[in-house]
Coordinates of C-alpha atoms and ligand atoms in Angstrom, one line a residue:
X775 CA 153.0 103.4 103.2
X776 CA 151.9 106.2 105.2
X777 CA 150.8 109.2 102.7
X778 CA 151.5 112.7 103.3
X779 CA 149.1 115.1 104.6
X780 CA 146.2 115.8 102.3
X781 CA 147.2 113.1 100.3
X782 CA 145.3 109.9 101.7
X783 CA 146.2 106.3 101.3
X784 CA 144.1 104.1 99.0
X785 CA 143.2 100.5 98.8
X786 CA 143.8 99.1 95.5
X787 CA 140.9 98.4 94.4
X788 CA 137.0 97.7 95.1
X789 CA 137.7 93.9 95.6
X790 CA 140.9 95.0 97.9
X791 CA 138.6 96.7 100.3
X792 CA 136.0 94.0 100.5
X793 CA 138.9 91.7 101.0
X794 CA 140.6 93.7 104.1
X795 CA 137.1 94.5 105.4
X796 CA 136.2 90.9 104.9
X797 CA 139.0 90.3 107.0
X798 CA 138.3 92.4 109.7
X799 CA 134.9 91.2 110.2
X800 CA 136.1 86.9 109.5
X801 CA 137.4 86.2 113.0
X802 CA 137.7 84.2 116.1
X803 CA 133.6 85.8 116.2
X804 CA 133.1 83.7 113.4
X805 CA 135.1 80.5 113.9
X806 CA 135.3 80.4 117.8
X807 CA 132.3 82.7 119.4
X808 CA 129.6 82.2 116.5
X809 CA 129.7 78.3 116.9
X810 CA 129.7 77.7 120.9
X811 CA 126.9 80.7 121.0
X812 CA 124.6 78.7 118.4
X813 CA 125.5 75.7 120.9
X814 CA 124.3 76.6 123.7
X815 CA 121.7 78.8 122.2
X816 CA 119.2 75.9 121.1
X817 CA 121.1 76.0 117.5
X818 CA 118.8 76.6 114.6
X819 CA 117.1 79.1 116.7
X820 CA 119.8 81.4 117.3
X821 CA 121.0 81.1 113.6
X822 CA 117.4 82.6 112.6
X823 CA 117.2 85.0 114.7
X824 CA 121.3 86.1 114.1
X825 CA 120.8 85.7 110.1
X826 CA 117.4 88.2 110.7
X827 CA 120.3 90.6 112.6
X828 CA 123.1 90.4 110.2
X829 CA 119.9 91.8 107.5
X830 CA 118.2 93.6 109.5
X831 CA 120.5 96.0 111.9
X832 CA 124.0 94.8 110.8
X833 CA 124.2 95.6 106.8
X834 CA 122.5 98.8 107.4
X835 CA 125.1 99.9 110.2
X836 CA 127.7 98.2 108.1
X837 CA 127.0 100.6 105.0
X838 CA 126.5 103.4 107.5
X839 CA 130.0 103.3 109.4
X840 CA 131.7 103.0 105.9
X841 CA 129.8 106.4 104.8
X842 CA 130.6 108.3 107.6
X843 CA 134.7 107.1 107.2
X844 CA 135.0 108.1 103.5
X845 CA 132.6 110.9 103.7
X846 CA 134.9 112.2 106.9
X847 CA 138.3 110.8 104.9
X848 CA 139.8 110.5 108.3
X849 CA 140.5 108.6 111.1
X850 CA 137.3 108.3 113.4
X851 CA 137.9 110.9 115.4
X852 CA 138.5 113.3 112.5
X853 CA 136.2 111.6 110.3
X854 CA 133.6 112.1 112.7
X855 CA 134.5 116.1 113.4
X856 CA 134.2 116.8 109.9
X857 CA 130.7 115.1 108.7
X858 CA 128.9 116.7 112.3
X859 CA 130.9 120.4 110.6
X860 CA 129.2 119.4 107.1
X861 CA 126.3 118.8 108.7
X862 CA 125.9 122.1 111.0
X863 CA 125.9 119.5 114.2
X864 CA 127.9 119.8 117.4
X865 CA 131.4 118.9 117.5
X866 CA 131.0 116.4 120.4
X867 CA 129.6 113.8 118.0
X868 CA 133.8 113.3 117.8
X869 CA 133.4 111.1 120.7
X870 CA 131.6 108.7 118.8
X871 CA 135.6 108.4 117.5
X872 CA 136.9 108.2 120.0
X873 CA 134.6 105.1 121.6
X874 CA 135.6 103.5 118.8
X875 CA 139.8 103.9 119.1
X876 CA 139.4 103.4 122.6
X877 CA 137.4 100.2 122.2
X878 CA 139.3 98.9 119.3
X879 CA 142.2 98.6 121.9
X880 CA 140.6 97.5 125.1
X881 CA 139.0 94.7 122.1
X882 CA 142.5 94.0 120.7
X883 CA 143.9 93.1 124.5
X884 CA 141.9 90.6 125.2
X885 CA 141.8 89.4 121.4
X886 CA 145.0 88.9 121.3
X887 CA 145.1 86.5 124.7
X888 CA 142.7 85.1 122.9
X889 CA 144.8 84.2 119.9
X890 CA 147.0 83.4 121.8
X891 CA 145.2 80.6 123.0
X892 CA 144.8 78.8 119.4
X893 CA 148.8 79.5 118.6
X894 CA 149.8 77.5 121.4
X895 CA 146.6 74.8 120.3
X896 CA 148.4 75.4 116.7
X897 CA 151.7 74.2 118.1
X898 CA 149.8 71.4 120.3
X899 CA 148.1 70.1 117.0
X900 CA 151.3 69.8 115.0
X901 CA 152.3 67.3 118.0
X902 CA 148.8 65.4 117.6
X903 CA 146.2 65.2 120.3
X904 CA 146.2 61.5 119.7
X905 CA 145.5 59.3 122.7
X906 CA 144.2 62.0 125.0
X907 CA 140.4 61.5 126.3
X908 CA 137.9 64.6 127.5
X909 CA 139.4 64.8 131.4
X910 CA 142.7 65.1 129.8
X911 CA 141.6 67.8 127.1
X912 CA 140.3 69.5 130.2
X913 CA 143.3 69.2 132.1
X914 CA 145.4 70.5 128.6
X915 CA 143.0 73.6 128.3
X916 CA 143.3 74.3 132.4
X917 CA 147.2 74.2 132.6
X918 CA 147.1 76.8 129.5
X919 CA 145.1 79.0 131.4
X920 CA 147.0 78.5 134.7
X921 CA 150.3 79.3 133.5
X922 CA 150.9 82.9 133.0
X923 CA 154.2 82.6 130.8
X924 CA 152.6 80.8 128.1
X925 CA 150.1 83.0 128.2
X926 CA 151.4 86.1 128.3
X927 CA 154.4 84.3 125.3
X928 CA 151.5 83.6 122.7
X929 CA 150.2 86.9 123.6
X930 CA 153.2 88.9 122.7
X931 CA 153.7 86.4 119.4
X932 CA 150.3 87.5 118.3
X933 CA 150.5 91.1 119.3
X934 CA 154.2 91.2 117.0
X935 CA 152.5 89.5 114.3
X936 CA 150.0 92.1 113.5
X937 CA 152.3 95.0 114.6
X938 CA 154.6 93.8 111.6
X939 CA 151.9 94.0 109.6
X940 CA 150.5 97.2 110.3
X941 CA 153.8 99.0 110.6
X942 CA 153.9 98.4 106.5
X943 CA 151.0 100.6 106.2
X944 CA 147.4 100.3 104.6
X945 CA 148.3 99.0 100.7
X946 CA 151.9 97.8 101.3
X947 CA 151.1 95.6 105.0
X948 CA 147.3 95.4 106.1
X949 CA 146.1 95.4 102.1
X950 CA 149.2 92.6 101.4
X951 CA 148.6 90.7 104.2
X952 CA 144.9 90.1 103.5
X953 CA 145.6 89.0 100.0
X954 CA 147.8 86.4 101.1
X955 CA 145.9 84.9 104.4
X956 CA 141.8 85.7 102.8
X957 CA 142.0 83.4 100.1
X958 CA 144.5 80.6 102.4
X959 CA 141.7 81.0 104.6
X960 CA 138.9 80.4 102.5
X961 CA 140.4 77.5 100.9
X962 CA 141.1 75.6 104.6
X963 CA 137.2 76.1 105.0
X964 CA 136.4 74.6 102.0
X965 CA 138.7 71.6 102.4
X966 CA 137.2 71.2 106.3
X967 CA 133.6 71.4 104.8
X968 CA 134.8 69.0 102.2
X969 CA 135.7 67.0 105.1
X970 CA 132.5 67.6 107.1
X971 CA 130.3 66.5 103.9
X972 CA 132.7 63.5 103.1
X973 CA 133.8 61.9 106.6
X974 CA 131.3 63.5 109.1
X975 CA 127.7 63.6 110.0
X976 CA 127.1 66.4 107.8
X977 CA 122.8 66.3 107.5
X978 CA 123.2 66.2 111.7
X979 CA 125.0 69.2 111.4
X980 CA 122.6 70.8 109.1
X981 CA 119.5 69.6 110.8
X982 CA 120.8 71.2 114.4
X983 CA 121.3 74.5 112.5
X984 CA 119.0 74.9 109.7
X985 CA 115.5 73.1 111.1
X986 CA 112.8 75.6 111.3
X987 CA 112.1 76.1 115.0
X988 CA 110.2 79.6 116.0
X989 CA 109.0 78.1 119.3
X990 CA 112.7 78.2 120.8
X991 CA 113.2 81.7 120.0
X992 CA 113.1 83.7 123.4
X993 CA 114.2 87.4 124.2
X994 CA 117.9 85.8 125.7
X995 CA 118.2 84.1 121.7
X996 CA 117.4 87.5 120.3
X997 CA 119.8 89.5 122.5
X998 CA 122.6 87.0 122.0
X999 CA 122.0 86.8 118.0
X1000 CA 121.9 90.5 118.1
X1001 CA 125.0 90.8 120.4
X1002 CA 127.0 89.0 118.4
X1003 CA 125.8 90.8 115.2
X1004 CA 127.9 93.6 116.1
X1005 CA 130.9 91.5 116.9
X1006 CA 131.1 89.7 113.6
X1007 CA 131.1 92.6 111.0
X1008 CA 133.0 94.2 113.7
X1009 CA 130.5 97.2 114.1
X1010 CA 131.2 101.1 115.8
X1011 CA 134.7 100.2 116.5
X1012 CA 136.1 102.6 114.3
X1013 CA 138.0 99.6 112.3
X1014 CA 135.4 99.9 109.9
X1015 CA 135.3 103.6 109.5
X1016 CA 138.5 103.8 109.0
X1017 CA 138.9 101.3 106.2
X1018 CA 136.3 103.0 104.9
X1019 CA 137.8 106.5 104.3
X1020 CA 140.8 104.7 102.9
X1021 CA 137.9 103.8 100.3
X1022 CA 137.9 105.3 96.5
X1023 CA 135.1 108.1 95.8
X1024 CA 132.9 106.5 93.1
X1025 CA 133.0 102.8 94.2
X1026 CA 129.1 101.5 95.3
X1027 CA 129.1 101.2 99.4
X1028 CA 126.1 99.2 99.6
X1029 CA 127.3 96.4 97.1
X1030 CA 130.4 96.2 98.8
X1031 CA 129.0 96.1 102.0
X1032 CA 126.2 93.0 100.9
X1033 CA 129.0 91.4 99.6
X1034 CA 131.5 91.8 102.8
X1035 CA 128.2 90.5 104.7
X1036 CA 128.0 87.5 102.8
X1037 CA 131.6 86.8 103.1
X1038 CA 131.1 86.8 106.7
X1039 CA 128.2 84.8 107.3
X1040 CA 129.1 82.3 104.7
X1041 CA 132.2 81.8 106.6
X1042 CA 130.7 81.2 110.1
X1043 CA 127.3 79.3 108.5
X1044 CA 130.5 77.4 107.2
X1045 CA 132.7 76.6 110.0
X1046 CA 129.6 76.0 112.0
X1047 CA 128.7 73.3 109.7
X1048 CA 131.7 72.0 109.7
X1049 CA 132.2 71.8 113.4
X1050 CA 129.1 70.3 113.9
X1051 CA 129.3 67.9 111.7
X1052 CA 132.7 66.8 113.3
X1053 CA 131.0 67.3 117.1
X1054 CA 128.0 64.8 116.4
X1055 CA 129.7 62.4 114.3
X1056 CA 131.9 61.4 117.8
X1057 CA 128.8 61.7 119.6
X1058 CA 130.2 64.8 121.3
X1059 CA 128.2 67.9 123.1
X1060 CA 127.4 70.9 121.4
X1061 CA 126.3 72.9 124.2
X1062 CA 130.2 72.7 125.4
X1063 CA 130.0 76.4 125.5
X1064 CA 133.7 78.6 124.7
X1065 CA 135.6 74.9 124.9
X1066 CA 133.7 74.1 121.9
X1067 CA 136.7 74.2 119.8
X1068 CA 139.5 73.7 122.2
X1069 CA 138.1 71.0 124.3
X1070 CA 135.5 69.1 122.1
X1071 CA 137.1 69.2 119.2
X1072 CA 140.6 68.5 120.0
X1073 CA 138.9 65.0 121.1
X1074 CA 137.1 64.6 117.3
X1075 CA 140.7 65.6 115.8
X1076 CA 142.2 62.6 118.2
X1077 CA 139.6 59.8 117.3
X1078 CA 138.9 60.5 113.4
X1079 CA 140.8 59.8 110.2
X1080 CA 143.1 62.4 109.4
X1081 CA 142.6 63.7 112.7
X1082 CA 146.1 65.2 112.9
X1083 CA 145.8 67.1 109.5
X1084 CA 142.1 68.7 109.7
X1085 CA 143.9 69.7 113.3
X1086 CA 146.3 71.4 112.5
X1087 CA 144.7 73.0 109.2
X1088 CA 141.8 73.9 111.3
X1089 CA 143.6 75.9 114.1
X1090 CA 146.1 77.8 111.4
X1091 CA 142.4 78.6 109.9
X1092 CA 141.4 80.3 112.9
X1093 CA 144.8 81.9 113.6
X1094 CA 144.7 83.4 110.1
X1095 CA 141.4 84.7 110.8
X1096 CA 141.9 86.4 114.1
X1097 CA 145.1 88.2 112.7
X1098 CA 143.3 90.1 109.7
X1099 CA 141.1 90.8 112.3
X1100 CA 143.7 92.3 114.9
X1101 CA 145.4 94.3 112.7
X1102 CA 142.0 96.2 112.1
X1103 CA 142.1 96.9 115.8
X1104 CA 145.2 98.3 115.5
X1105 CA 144.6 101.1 112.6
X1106 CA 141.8 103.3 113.9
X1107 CA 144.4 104.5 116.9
X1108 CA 147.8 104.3 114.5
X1109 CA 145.8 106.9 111.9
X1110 CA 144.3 108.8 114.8
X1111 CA 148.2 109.3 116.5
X1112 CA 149.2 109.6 112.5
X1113 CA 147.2 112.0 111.3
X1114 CA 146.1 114.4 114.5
X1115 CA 150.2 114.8 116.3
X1116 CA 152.1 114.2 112.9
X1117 CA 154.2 111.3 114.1
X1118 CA 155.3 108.3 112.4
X1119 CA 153.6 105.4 111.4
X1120 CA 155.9 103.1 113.1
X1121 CA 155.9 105.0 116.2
X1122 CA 152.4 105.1 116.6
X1123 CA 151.6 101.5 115.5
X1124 CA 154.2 100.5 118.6
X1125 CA 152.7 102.8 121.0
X1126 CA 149.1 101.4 120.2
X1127 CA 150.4 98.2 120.4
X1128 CA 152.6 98.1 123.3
X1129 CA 149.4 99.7 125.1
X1130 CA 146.9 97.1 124.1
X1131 CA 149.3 94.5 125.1
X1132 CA 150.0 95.9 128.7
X1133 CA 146.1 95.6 128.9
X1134 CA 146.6 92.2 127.6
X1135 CA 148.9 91.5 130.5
X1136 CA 146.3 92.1 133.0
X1137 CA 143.8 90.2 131.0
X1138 CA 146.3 87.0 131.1
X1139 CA 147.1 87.3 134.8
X1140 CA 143.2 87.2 135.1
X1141 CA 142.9 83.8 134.1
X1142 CA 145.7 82.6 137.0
X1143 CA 147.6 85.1 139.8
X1144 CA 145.2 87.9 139.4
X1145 CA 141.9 85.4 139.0
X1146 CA 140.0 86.6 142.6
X1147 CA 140.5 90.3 140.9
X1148 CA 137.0 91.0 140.7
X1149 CA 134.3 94.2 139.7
X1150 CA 131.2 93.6 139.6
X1151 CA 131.2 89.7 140.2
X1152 CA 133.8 89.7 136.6
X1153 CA 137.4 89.4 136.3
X1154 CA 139.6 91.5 134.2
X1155 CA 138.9 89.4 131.3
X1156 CA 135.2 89.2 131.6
X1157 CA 134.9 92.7 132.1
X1158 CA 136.9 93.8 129.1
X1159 CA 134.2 91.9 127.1
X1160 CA 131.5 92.9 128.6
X1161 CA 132.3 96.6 128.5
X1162 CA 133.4 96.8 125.0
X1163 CA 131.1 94.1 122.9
X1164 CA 127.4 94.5 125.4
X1165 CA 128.2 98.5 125.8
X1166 CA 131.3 100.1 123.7
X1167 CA 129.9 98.1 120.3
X1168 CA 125.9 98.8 121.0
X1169 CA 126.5 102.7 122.4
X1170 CA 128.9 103.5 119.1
X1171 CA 126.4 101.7 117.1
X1172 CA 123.4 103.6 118.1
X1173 CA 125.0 106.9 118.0
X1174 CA 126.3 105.8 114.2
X1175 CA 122.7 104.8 113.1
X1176 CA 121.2 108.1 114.6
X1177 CA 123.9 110.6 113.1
X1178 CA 123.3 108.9 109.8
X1179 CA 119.2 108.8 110.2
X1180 CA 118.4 112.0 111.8
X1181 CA 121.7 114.5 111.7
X1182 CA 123.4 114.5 108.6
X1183 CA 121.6 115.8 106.0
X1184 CA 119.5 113.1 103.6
X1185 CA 120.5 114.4 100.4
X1186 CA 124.5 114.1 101.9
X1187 CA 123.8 110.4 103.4
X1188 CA 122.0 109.4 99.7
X1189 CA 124.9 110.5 97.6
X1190 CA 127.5 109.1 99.4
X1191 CA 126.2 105.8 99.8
X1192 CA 124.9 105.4 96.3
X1193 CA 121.7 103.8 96.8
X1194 CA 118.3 105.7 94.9
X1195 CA 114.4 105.5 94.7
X1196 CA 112.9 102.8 96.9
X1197 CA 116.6 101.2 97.8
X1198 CA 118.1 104.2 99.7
X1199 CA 114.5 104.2 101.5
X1200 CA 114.6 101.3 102.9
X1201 CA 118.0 101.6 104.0
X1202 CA 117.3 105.3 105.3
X1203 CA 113.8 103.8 107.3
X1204 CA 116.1 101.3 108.4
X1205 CA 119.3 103.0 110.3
X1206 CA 116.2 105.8 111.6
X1207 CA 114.0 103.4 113.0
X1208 CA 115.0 99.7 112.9
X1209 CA 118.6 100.3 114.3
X1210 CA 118.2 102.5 116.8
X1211 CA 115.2 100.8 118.3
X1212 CA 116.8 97.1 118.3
X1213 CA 119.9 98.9 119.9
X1214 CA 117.9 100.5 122.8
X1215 CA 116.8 96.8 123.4
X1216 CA 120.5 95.6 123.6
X1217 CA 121.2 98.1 126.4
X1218 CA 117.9 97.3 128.1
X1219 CA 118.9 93.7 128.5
X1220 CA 122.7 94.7 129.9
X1221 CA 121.4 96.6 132.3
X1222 CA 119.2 94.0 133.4
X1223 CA 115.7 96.0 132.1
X1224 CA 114.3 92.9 130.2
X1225 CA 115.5 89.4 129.4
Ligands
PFF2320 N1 134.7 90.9 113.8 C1 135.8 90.3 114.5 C2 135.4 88.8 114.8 O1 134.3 88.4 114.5 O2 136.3 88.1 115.3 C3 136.1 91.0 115.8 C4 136.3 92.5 115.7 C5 137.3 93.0 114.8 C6 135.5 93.3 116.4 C7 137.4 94.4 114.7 C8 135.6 94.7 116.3 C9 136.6 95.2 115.4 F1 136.7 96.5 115.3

């Protein structure tokens, strides 16, 4: 429901906010990117390095971004402009809002092609991929791409599903939703793990990502891990500021942001598992690279027991993931439009929506008619994700973690994220040292400095 002014919607509970949050952050990162990325990373390397990320740069920023949304209690924009006011500093740190409702958009257009991809593989493993052998996989995955229709259909189906949900506002749509597809979600993991461990090559699986190997680390690893750190808890998009100022006064940010954390990697350290397990046990590739889950294992689904079922269970997981994730790309912009020009939920959430899927039209025409439409060597696509995740993410990220450690005031950033003594220290060293420094070495890389 959309609440009047002054009057500020609530999640339900503690637990509801780590759910919706959880969902945010569980997404095609997790299920699609997090796999292929540990692939062709050298594995157990880049699992290291990202699990020494996800402590190290991403809990801190994590707690940080929720402070500065219920300390603000607005959207990021407004969230932002009041905590620089209460803490004497300019009022341009507002743009630190608006990176973030601007790249939760640009995000949610080319997350939603995305999507779009693994409903139509939804629809394609209800009809079995029985019989078909890798050159035909890749020919299934190219004629996808090459035909803008589909794309542009499952694009729209994806956009309307989260645009349903969010139109029913935070408790009664985004809040409802979650507690229906979070714990659906969970249990499909546990059943595909259940079948990794019982019908797979589960210890290949663990040995590729879990064996101690500090010599393959390099600075390309570290940047990846570190990349992708953002993406997964879904970092200085504004989508977790604003679920955070819809967060009660009194409930502990930093326990609910270690347990969100754990939610997340538990999920990926899961479906990696799982996926692996599946890929070596057919003697497949992991280094497939993004095909990893549409290409390789469409051809473990068509050659294993029960094929059909773990198929089909396993792309509705990843569906279900990637919507609670969309609609938290949606809500920074729809409370922004909400809250600063007074209009209508409903109204807003289309306008955000129909904007992020005009993007989207581009981004699907980039894969076919408009694939020689180039930028700096990228298409549309390509450059959408590179601009947001390698500069958007990093830039809001490093602007969060030096507004929290240097500009607002300690005593201000200690009592609103409820950590004391030796705790809050570490956390406080952390987001005025660590972050920012790790950060600087993100941009470095991007701009072609180091790595
Ligand atoms: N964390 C999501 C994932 O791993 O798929 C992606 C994402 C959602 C990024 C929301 C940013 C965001 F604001």
């Amino acid at each position: 429901m959309s609440s009047p002014a002054g009057a500020r919607a609530h999640w339900s509970s503690r637990w509801a906010f780590i759910l919706v949050t959880a969902g945010s952050a569980i997404g095609l990162g997790n299920i699609w990117k997090f796999p292929y990325m540990t692939g062709t990373n050298g594995g157990s390397a880049f699992v290291l390095v990202y699990l020494a990320c996800i402590v190290g740069i991403g809990v801190p920023l994590l707690m940080a971004e929720t402070m500065l949304g219920r300390r603000g209690q607005g959207n990021p924009v407004d969230a932002m402009r009041s905590v620089a006011a209460e803490a004497g500093a300019a009022r341009l740190w507002q743009v630190v809002g608006v990176i973030g409702i601007v790249g939760a958009a640009l995000i949610l257009s080319f997350y939603s092609v995305v999507a779009g991809w693994i409903l139509d593989y939804t629809v394609l493993a209800v009809q079995g991929f029985g019989g078909m052998d890798k050159e035909d996989l890749a020919a299934t995955f190219a004629a996808l791409l090459a035909d803008p229709w589909r794309l542009i259909g499952w694009h729209t189906a994806f956009m309307l599903l989260n645009l349903v949900v969010v139109i029913g506002g935070v408790t009664g749509g985004i809040e409802r939703a979650n507690k229906i597809l979070m714990p659906a979600l969970f249990a499909i993991v546990l059943l595909l793990l259940g079948y990794g461990i019982a019908a797979a090559d589960m210890p290949a699986a663990v040995r590729f990502m879990f064996h101690f190997e500090p010599q393959a680390i390099s600075a390309p690893v570290i940047l990846a891990a570190m990349g992708h750190a953002f993406f997964t808890l879904s970092l200085g998009m504004g989508a977790i500021m604003t679920y955070g100022s819809y967060l009660e006064r009194g409930t502990s940010i930093a326990r609910t942001c270690l347990y969100i954390t754990v939610a997340d990697t538990g999920i990926a350290l899961l479906a990696g598992l799982s996926i692996f397990a599946i890929v070596f046990a057919q003697g497949l590739e992991p280094a497939a690279g993004p095909g990893l889950i549409l290409q390789t294992l469409p051809l473990a689904f068509a050659h294993m027991p029960l094929g059909n079922v773990v198929g089909v269970l396993f792309f509705v997981l990843v569906a279900f993931a990637a919507w609670t994730s969309g609609i938290s790309l949606i809500e920074p912009a729809t409370a922004f439009l909400v809250e600063r020009f007074g209009i209508g939920r409903k109204p807003a959430v289309a306008v955000v929506c129909f904007v992020a899927w005009s993007i989207g039209i581009a981004v699907a025409l980039s894969f076919n008619l408009w694939s020689e439409i180039k930028l700096f060597g990228l298409n549309i696509f390509d450059l959408l994700d590179t601009l947001t995740t390698k500069m958007l993410m990093p830039l809001a990220g490093l602007l969060i973690a030096l507004f929290a450690g240097w500009v607002m005031k300690r005593a201000h950033a200690a009592e609103e994220i409820g950590l004391h003594g030796g705790a809050f220290r570490l956390w406080y060293g952390t987001v005025r040292y660590v972050s920012p420094v790790a950060i600087a070495l993100i941009f470095l890389n991007v701009i072609g400095v180091i790595g």
